[in-house]
Coordinates of C-alpha atoms in Angstrom, one line a residue:
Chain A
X16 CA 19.0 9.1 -37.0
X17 CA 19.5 11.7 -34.4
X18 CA 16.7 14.2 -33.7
X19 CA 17.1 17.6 -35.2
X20 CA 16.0 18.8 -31.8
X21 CA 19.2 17.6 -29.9
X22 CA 21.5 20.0 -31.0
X23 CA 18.8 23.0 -30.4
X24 CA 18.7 21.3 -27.2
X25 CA 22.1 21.2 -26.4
X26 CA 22.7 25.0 -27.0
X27 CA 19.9 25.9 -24.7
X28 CA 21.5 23.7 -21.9
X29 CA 25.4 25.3 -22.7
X30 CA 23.5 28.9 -22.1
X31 CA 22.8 27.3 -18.8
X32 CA 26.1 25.5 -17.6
X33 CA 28.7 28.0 -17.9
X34 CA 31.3 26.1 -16.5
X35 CA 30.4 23.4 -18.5
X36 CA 32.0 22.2 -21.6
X37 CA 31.4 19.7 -24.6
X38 CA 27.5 19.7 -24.2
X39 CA 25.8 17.0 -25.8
X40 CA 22.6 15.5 -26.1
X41 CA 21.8 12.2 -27.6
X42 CA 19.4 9.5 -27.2
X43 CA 16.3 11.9 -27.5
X44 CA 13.1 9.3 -27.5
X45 CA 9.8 10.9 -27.5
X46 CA 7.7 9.1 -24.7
X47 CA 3.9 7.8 -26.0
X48 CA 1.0 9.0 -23.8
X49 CA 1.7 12.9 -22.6
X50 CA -1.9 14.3 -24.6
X51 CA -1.2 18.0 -22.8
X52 CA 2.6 18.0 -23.2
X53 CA 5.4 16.0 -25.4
X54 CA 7.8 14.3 -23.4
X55 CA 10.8 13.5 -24.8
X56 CA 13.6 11.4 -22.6
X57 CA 17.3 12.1 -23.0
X58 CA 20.6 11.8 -22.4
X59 CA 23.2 14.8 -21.7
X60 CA 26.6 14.7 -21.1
X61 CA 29.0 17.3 -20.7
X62 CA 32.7 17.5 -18.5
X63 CA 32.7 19.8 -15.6
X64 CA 34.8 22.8 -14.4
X65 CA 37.5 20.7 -13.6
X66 CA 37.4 18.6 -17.2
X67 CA 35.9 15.4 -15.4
X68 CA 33.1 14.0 -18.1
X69 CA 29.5 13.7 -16.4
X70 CA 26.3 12.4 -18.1
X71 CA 22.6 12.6 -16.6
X72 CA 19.0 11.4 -17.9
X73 CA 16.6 13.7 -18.2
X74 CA 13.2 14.4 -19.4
X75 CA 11.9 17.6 -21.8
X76 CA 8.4 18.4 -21.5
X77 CA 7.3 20.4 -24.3
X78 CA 4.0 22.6 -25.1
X79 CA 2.5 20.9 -28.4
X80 CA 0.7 23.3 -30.9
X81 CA -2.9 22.3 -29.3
X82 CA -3.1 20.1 -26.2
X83 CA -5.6 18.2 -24.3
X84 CA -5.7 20.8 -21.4
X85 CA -4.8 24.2 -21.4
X86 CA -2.1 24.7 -18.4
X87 CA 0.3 26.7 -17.0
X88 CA 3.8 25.6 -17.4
X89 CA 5.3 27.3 -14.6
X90 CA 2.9 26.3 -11.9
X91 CA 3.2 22.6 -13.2
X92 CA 7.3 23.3 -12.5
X93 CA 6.6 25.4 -9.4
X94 CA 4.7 22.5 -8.0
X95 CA 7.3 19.5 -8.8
X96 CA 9.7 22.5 -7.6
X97 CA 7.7 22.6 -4.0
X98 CA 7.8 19.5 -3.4
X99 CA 11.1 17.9 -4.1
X100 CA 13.2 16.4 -1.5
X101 CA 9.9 16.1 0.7
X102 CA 8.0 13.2 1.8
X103 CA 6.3 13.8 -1.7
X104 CA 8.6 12.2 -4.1
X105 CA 8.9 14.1 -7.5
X106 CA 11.4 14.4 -10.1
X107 CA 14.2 17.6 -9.7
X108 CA 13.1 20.4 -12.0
X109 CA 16.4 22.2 -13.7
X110 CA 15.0 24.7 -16.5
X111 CA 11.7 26.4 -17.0
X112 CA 11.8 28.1 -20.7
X113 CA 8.4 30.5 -21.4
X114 CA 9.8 31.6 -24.9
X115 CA 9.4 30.1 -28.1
X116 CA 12.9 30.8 -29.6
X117 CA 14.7 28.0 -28.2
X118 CA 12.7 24.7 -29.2
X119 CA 9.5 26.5 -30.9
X120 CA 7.1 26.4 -27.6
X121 CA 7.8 26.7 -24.0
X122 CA 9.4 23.7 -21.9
X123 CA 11.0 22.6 -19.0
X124 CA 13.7 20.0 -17.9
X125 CA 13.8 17.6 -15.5
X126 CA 15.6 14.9 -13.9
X127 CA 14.0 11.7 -15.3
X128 CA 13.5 9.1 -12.6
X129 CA 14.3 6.2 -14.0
X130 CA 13.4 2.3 -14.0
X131 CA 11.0 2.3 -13.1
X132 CA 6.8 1.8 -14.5
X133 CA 4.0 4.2 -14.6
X134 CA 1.6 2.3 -17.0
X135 CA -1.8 0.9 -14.8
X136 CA -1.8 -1.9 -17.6
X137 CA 1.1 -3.8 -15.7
X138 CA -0.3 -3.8 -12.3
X139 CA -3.1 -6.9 -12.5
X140 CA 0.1 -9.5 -13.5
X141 CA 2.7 -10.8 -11.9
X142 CA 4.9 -9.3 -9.9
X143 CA 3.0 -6.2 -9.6
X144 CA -0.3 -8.0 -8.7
X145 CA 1.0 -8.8 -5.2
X146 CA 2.1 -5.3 -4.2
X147 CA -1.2 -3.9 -5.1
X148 CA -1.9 -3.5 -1.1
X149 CA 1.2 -1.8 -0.5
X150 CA 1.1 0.4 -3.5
X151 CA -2.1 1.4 -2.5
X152 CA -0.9 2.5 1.3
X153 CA 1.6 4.4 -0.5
X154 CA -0.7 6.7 -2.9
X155 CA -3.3 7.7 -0.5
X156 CA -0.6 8.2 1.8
X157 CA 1.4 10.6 -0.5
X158 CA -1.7 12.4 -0.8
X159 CA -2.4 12.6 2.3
X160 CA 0.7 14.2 2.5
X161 CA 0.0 16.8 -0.5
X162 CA -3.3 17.5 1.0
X163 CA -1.5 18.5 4.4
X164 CA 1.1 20.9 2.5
X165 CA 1.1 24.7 3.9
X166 CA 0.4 26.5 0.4
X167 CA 2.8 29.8 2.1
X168 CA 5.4 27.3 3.3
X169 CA 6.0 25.9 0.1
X170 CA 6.1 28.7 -1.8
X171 CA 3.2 27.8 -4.2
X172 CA 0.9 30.7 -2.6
X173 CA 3.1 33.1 -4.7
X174 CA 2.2 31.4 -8.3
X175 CA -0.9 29.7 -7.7
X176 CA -4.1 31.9 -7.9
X177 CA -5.7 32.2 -4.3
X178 CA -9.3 31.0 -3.4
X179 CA -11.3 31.6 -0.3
X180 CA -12.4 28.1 1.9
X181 CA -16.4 28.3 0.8
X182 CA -15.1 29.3 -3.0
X183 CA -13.4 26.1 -3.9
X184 CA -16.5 24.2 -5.5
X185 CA -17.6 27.7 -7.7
X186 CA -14.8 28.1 -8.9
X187 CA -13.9 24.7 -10.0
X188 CA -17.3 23.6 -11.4
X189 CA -17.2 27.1 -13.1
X190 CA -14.2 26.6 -14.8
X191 CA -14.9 22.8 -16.1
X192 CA -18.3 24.1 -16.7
X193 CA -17.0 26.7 -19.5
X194 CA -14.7 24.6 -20.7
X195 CA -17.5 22.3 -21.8
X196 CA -19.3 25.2 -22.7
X197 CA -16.9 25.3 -25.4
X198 CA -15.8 22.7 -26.3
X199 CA -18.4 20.1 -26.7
X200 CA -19.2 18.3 -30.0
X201 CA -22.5 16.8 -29.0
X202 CA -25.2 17.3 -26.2
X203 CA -24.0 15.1 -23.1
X204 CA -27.8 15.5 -21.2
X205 CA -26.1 13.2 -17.9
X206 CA -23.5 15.6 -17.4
X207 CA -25.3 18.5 -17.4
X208 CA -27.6 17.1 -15.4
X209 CA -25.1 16.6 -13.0
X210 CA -24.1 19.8 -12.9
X211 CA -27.5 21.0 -12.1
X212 CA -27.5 18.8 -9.3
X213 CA -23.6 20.1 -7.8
X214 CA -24.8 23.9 -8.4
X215 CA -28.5 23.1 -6.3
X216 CA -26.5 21.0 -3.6
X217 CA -23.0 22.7 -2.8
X218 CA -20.5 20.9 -0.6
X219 CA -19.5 22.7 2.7
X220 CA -16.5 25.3 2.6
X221 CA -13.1 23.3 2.5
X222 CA -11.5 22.4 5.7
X223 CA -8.5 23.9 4.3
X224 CA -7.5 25.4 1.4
X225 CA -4.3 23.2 -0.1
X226 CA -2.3 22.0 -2.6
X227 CA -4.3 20.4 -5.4
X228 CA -2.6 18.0 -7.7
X229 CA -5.4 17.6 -10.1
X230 CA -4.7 14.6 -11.7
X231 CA -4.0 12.3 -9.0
X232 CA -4.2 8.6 -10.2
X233 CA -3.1 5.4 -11.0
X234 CA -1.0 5.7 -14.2
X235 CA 0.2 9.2 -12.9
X236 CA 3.1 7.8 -10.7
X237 CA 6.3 5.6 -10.8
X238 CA 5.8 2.8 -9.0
X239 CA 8.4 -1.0 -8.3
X240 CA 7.8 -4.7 -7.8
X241 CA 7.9 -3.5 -4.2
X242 CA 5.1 -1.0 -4.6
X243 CA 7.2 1.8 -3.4
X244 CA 6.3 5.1 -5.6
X245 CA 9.2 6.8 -6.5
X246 CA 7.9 9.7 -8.4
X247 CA 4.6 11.8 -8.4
X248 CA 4.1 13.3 -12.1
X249 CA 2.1 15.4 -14.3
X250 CA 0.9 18.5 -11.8
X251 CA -0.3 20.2 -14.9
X252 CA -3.8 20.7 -13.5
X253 CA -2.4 21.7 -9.9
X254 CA -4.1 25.1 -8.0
X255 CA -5.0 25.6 -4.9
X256 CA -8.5 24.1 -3.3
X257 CA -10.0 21.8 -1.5
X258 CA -7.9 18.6 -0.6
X259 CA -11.1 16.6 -1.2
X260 CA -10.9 17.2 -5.0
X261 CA -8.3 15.1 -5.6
X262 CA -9.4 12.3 -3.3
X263 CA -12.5 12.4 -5.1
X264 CA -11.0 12.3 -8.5
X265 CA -8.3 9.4 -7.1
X266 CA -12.0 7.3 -6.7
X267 CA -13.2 8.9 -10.0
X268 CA -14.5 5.0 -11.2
X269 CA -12.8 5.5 -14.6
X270 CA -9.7 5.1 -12.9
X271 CA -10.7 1.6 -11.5
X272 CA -10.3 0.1 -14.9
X273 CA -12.6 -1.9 -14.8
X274 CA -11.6 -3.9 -11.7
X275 CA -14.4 -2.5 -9.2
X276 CA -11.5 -1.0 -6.8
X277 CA -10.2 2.3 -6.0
X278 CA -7.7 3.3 -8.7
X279 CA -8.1 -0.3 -9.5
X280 CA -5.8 -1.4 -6.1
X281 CA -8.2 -1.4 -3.0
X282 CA -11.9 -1.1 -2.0
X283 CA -12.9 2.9 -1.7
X284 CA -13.3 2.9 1.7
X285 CA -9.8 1.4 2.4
X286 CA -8.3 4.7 0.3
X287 CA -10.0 6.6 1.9
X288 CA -9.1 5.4 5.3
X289 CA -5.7 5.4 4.6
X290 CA -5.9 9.2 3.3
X291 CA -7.3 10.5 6.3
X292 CA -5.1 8.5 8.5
X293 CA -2.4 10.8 6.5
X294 CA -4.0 13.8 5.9
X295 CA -5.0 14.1 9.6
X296 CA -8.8 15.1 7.7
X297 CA -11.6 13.5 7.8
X298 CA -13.5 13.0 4.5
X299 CA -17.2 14.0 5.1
X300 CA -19.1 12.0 3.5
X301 CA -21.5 14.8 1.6
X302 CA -18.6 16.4 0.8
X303 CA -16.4 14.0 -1.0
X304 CA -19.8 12.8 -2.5
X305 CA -19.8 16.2 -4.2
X306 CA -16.1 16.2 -5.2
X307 CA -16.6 12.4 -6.6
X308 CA -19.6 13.8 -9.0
X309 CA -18.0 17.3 -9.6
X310 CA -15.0 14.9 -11.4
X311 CA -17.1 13.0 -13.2
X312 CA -17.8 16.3 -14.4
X313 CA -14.5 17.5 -15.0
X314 CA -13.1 14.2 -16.5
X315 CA -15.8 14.6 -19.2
X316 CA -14.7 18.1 -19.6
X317 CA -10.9 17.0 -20.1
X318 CA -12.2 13.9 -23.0
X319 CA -14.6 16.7 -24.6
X320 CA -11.5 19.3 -24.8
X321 CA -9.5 16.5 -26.2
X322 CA -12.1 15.7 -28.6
X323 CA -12.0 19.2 -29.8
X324 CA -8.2 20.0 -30.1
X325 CA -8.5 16.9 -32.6
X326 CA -11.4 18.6 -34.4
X327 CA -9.9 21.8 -35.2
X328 CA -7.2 20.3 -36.2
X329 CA -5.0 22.1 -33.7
X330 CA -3.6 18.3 -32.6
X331 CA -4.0 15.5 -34.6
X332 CA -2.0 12.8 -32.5
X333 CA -4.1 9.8 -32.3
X334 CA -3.2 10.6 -28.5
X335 CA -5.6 13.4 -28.5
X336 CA -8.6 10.9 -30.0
X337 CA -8.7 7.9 -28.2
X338 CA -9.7 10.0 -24.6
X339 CA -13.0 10.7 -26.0
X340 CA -13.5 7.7 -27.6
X341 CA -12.4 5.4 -24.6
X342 CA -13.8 7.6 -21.9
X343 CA -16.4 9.7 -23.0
X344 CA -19.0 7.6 -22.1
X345 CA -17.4 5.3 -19.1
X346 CA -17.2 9.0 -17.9
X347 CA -20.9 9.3 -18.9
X348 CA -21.4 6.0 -16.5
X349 CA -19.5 7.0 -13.7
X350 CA -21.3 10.0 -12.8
X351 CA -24.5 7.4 -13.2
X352 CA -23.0 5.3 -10.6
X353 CA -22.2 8.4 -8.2
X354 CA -25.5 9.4 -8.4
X355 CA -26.8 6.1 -7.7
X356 CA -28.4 5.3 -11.1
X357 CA -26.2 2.7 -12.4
Chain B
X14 CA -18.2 8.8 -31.0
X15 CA -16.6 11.7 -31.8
X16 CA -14.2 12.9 -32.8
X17 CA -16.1 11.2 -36.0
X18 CA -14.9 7.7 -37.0
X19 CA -14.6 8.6 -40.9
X20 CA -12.1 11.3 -40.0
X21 CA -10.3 9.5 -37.4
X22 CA -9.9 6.5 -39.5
X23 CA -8.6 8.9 -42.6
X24 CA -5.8 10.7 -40.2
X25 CA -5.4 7.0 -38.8
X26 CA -4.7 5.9 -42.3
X27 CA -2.1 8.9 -43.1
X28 CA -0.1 8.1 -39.5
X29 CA 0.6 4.4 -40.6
X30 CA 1.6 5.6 -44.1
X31 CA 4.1 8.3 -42.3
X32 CA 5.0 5.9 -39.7
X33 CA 6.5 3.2 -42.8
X34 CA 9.2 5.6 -43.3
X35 CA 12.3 3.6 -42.2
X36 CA 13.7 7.0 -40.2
X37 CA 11.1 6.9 -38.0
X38 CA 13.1 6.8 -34.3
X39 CA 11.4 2.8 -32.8
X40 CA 9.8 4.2 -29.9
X41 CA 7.7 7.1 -31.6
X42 CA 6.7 4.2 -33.8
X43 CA 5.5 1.8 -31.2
X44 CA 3.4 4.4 -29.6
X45 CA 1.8 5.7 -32.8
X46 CA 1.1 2.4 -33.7
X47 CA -0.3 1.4 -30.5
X48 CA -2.6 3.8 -30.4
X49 CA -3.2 3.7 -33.8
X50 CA -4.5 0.5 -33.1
X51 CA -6.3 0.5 -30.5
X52 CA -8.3 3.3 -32.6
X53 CA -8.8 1.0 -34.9
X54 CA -10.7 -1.5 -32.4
X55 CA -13.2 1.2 -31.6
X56 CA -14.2 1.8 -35.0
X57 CA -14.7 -2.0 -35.5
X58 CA -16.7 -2.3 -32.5
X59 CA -18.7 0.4 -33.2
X60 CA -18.9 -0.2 -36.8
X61 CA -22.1 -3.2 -37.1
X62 CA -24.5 -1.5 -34.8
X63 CA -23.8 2.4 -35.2
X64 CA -27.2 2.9 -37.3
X65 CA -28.7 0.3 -35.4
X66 CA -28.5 2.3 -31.9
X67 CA -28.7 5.7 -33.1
X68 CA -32.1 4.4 -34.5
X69 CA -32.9 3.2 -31.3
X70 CA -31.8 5.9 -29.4
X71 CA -33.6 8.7 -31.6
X72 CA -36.8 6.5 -31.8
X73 CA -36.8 6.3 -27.4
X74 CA -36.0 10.1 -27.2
X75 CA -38.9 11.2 -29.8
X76 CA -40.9 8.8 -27.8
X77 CA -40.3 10.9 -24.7
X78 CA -40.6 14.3 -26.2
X79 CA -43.9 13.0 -27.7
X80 CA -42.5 14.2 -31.1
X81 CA -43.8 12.1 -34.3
X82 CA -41.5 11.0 -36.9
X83 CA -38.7 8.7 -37.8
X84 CA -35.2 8.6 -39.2
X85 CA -35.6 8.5 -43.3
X86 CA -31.7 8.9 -44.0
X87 CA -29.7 6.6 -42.3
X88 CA -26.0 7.6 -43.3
X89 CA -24.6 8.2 -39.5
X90 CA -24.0 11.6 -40.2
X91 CA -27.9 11.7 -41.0
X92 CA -28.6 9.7 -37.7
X93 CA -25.6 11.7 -35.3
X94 CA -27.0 15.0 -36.1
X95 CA -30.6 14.1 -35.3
X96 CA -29.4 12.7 -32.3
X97 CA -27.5 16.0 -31.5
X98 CA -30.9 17.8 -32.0
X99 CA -33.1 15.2 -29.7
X100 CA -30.4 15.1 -27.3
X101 CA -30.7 18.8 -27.0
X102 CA -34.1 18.7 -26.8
X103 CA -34.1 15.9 -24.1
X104 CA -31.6 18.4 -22.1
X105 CA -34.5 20.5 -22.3
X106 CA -37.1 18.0 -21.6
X107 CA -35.2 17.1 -18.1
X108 CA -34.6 20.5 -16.8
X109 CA -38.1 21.2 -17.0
X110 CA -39.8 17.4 -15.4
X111 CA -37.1 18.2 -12.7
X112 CA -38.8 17.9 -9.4
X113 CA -42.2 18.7 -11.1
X114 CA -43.0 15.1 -13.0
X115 CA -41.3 12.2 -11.1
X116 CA -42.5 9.6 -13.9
X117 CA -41.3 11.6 -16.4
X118 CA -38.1 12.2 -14.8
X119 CA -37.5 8.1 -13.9
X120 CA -38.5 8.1 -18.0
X121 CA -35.3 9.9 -18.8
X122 CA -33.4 8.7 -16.5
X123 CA -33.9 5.2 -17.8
X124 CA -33.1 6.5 -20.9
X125 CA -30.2 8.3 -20.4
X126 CA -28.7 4.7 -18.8
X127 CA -29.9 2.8 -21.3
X128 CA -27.9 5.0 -24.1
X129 CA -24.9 4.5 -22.0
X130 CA -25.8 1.0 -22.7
X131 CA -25.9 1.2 -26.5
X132 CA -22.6 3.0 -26.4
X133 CA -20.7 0.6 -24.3
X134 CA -17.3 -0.9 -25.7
X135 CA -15.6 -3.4 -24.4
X136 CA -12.7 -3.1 -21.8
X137 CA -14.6 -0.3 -21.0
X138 CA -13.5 0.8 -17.4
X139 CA -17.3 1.6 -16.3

C-alpha cells in the first residue's frame, strides 16, 4: 500500500522543479535506526523540460514529534552542503523545508547514496572482515580531513555558532552537562564524577577551532567490500570546536563493540596515527585524554535524553529505548576505563 | 534500567499487536520487530536477578554511608527508588571524601565498578 506521505511529497518537490512535469514518488520505505530523525528512502521520477522521463533515489529526513537529540536541521544540511564534492564524501543535499505545512515537521532531501552498508554488525564476517585495515585508513583519514576544514571557507562560519580556541571544552561539557541536568531518570554518581574531574582538569585551548562532526563513528558511514567509504552521514550534532572532540569520541570504547579496537577496526594508537598524519595535528596526549572522558560524558547524556523522550511519552519508538538500555551503562564503563578504573 | 521494563514491555506488547496488521509496509516491520526484540532480550536478562542486585547494591551503598537499615519491600519499584535515593546520597558521599579521605574514596570507587558489574548484559560493548 502506498504511503499517504508520497503524494504530499510529491507536491512539495513539483513547487520545486518548475520545468518539471509528471512528479511522482513511489517506493517510500522508512529506514530502521535514525532515533533523532525519520528517514525514509524513495524513489522520484518525473520528465524534464524537454519531456525526456528521469528518475532519482533519494532519502527524506524528517523531525519526529520528540527525538533523541535536539538539533538544528539546517546546520545538519549546511554541513553535508559544505562538504559535498570534497575529499569528504557526503550525500548532495537538494531541499531544506523549516515549516510544518508540507509533511507536518521540518525536513530535508537528499541524494541517497546507494548500495552500499552502514550497519557495524556486518563488519567482523566475511568479506568485510578483511578490509577492516583499509576501512580504517579511510575514516581517520576522512576526519583528518574534516578536522583540517577552514570553518570561513566552507561557509559553515555563517550558520554555525562561533567559539573562541580556550572556550571549546566550557562550552561543550556545559551543554551535555545541562542536558543531563534534565533529563536524567536516575542518579549516575560515575558520570558526575567525571565531570568533576573534566571541570578541575581543563584540556589546553584548541589548536584550532574546526569543523565538528559530532558523531563520528563506525555505523555512521557507507562503507564496500573494498573498505572504501562512500558517504559520511548524520552531522546532526555538528558545530564548531575543537578537532579533538571527534577523535575522542571516534575512540569513545562503546563504539569498539566489544572487539577491544578503535571503532572496533584497529588498535587506538593506529587511529590516531593515521588522523594526525591527515589532519597535519598532533593529538596531545592530555588533551585527547580529556575529549575521550568528556564523551563518555556526553554519550551518557545522548542515552539519558533518549531515555527521557520515551518517558514523557514524546517518542515511543522502541528506537528511542533500547539506547539507554544497551548503553547506559557500557557508557557507565567506558568512562571507568578512561579514567583508569576498569 | 530505565526507561522501566514494565512500561517498555507494555508499549513493546502494543507495537507487535500494530505491527500484525497485514498493511504494514515489510521494512517498517522488520525494523520494529527487530528492535522489538532485542528489547525483549534485555528484559529477560535482566529479569532473574533485578531484586537480587538492587539488594546488593543498596545493602553496599548503606554500608558506605554508614546508614542502618534494609530493603523491607522488594517489588523493583520498591528497590529502584531506594536505589535512586542512596545513589544520590553516594553522589554526595564522593564529592565530599574527594581528595580529603583516600580509603574512602578507593571504597566508592570499588563500588561504583562493582554496580557496573551487577548491571552488565551480555554483548555488552564495554
Amino acid at each position: 500500500m502506498a504511503s499517504p506521505l508520497e503524494p504530499r511529497l510529491a507536491a512539495y518537490i513539483a513547487g520545486r522543479m518548475p520545468d518539471a512535469t509528471e512528479i511522482a514518488v513511489d517506493s517510500l520505505t522508512r529506514i530502521s535506526g535514525g532515533a533523532s530523525r525519520e528517514t525514509y528512502r524513495f524513489r522520484l521520477s518525473w520528465r524534464d523540460g524537454e519531456g525526456r522521463p528521469r528518475e532519482r533515489k533519494l532519502i527524506l529526513r524528517r523531525d519526529p514529534p520528540a527525538s533523541l537529540i535536539d538539533t538544528e536541521r539546517r546546520i545538519e544540511f549546511e554541513a553535508y552542503r559544505a562538504f559535498f564534492g570534497s575529499a569528504v564524501p557526503v550525500p548532495e543535499m537538494l531541499w531544506l523545508e523549516e515549516a510544518d505545512a508540507a509533511l507536518d515537521h521540518p525536513f530535508f532531501i537528499a541524494e541517497e547514496i546507494a548500495g552500499f552498508q552502514a550497519s557495524p554488525g556486518l563488519l567482523w564476517a566475511e568479506p568485510y572482515v578483511a578490509t577492516l585495515e583499509a576501512l580504517a585508513q579511510r575514516k581517520w583519514t576522512i576526519l583528518g580531513e574534516i578536522a583540517k576544514a577552514d570553518p570561513t571557507a566552507v561557509g559553515l562560519d555563517q550558520v554555525m555558532a562561533p567559539v573562541a580556541a580556550d572556550a571549546c571544552w566550557d562550552r561543550e561539557l556545559s551543554y551535555w552537562e545541562g542536558v543531563l541536568d534534565e533529563d536524567e531518570a536516575e542518579p549516575l554518581p560515575i558520570i558526575r564524577a567525571a565531570i568533576r574531574w573534566l571541570r578541575a582538569n581543563p584540556p589546553p585551548p584548541a589548536r584550532k577551532v574546526g569543523v565538528v562532526h559530532g558523531d563520528y563513528r563506525t555505523g555512521n558511514f557507507l562503507y564496500d567490500e573494498q573498505g572504501v567509504i562512500h558517504g559520511i552521514l548524520d552531522w546532526e550534532m555538528a558545530h564548531l570546536g575543537d578537532p579533538l572532540e571527534d577523535l575522542g569520541w571516534s575512540l569513545n570504547p562503546v563504539w569498539s563493540f566489544g572487539r577491544g579496537l578503535a571503532g572496533g577496526l584497529v588498535p587506538r594508537d593506529r587511529a590516531i596515527a593515521i588522523w594526525e598524519a591527515a589532519s597535519g595535528m598532533t593529538a596531545d596526549p592530555a588533551a585527547l585524554h580529556w575529549w575521550e572522558l568528556f564523551n563518555c560524558v556526553k554519550g551518557q547524556a545522548i542515552w539519558v535524553s533518549s531515555a527521557r523522550a520515551w518517558i514523557d511519552g514524546g517518542n515511543r519508538e522502541p528506537i528511542m529505548a533500547y539506547p539507554p538500555w544497551a548503553l547506559q551503562n557500557a557508557q557507565d564503563r567506558a568512562a571507568l576505563k578512561v579514567m583508569g578504573r576498569l | 534500567m530505565k526507561p522501566d521494563v514494565p512500561a517498555v514491555l507494555a508499549e513493546t506488547a502494543a507495537l507487535l499487536v500494530r505491527n500484525a496488521a497485514p498493511d504494514v509496509p515489510p521494512a517498517e516491520r522488520a525494523g520494529a520487530l527487530g528492535l522489538s526484540a532485542a528489547l525483549l532480550g534485555f528484559a529477560a536478562q535482566a529479569w532473574d536477578g533485578a531484586a537480587h542486585n538492587l539488594v546488593q547494591e543498596n545493602r553496599a551503598i548503606r554500608a558506605l554511608l554508614g546508614e542502618a537499615g534494609s530493603d523491607g519491600d522488594l517489588r523493583l519499584s520498591a528497590l529502584s527508588t531506594e536505589n535512586d535515593r542512596l545513589r544520590a546520597a553516594l553522589i554526595a558521599l564522593h564529592i565530599a571524601v574527594e581528595g580529603k579521605n583516600p580509603a574512602k574514596e578507593a571504597a566508592i570507587w570499588a563500588e561504583l565498578v562493582a554496580s557496573t558489574g551487577r548491571r552488565l548484559v551480555a554483548g555488552s560493548p564495554v
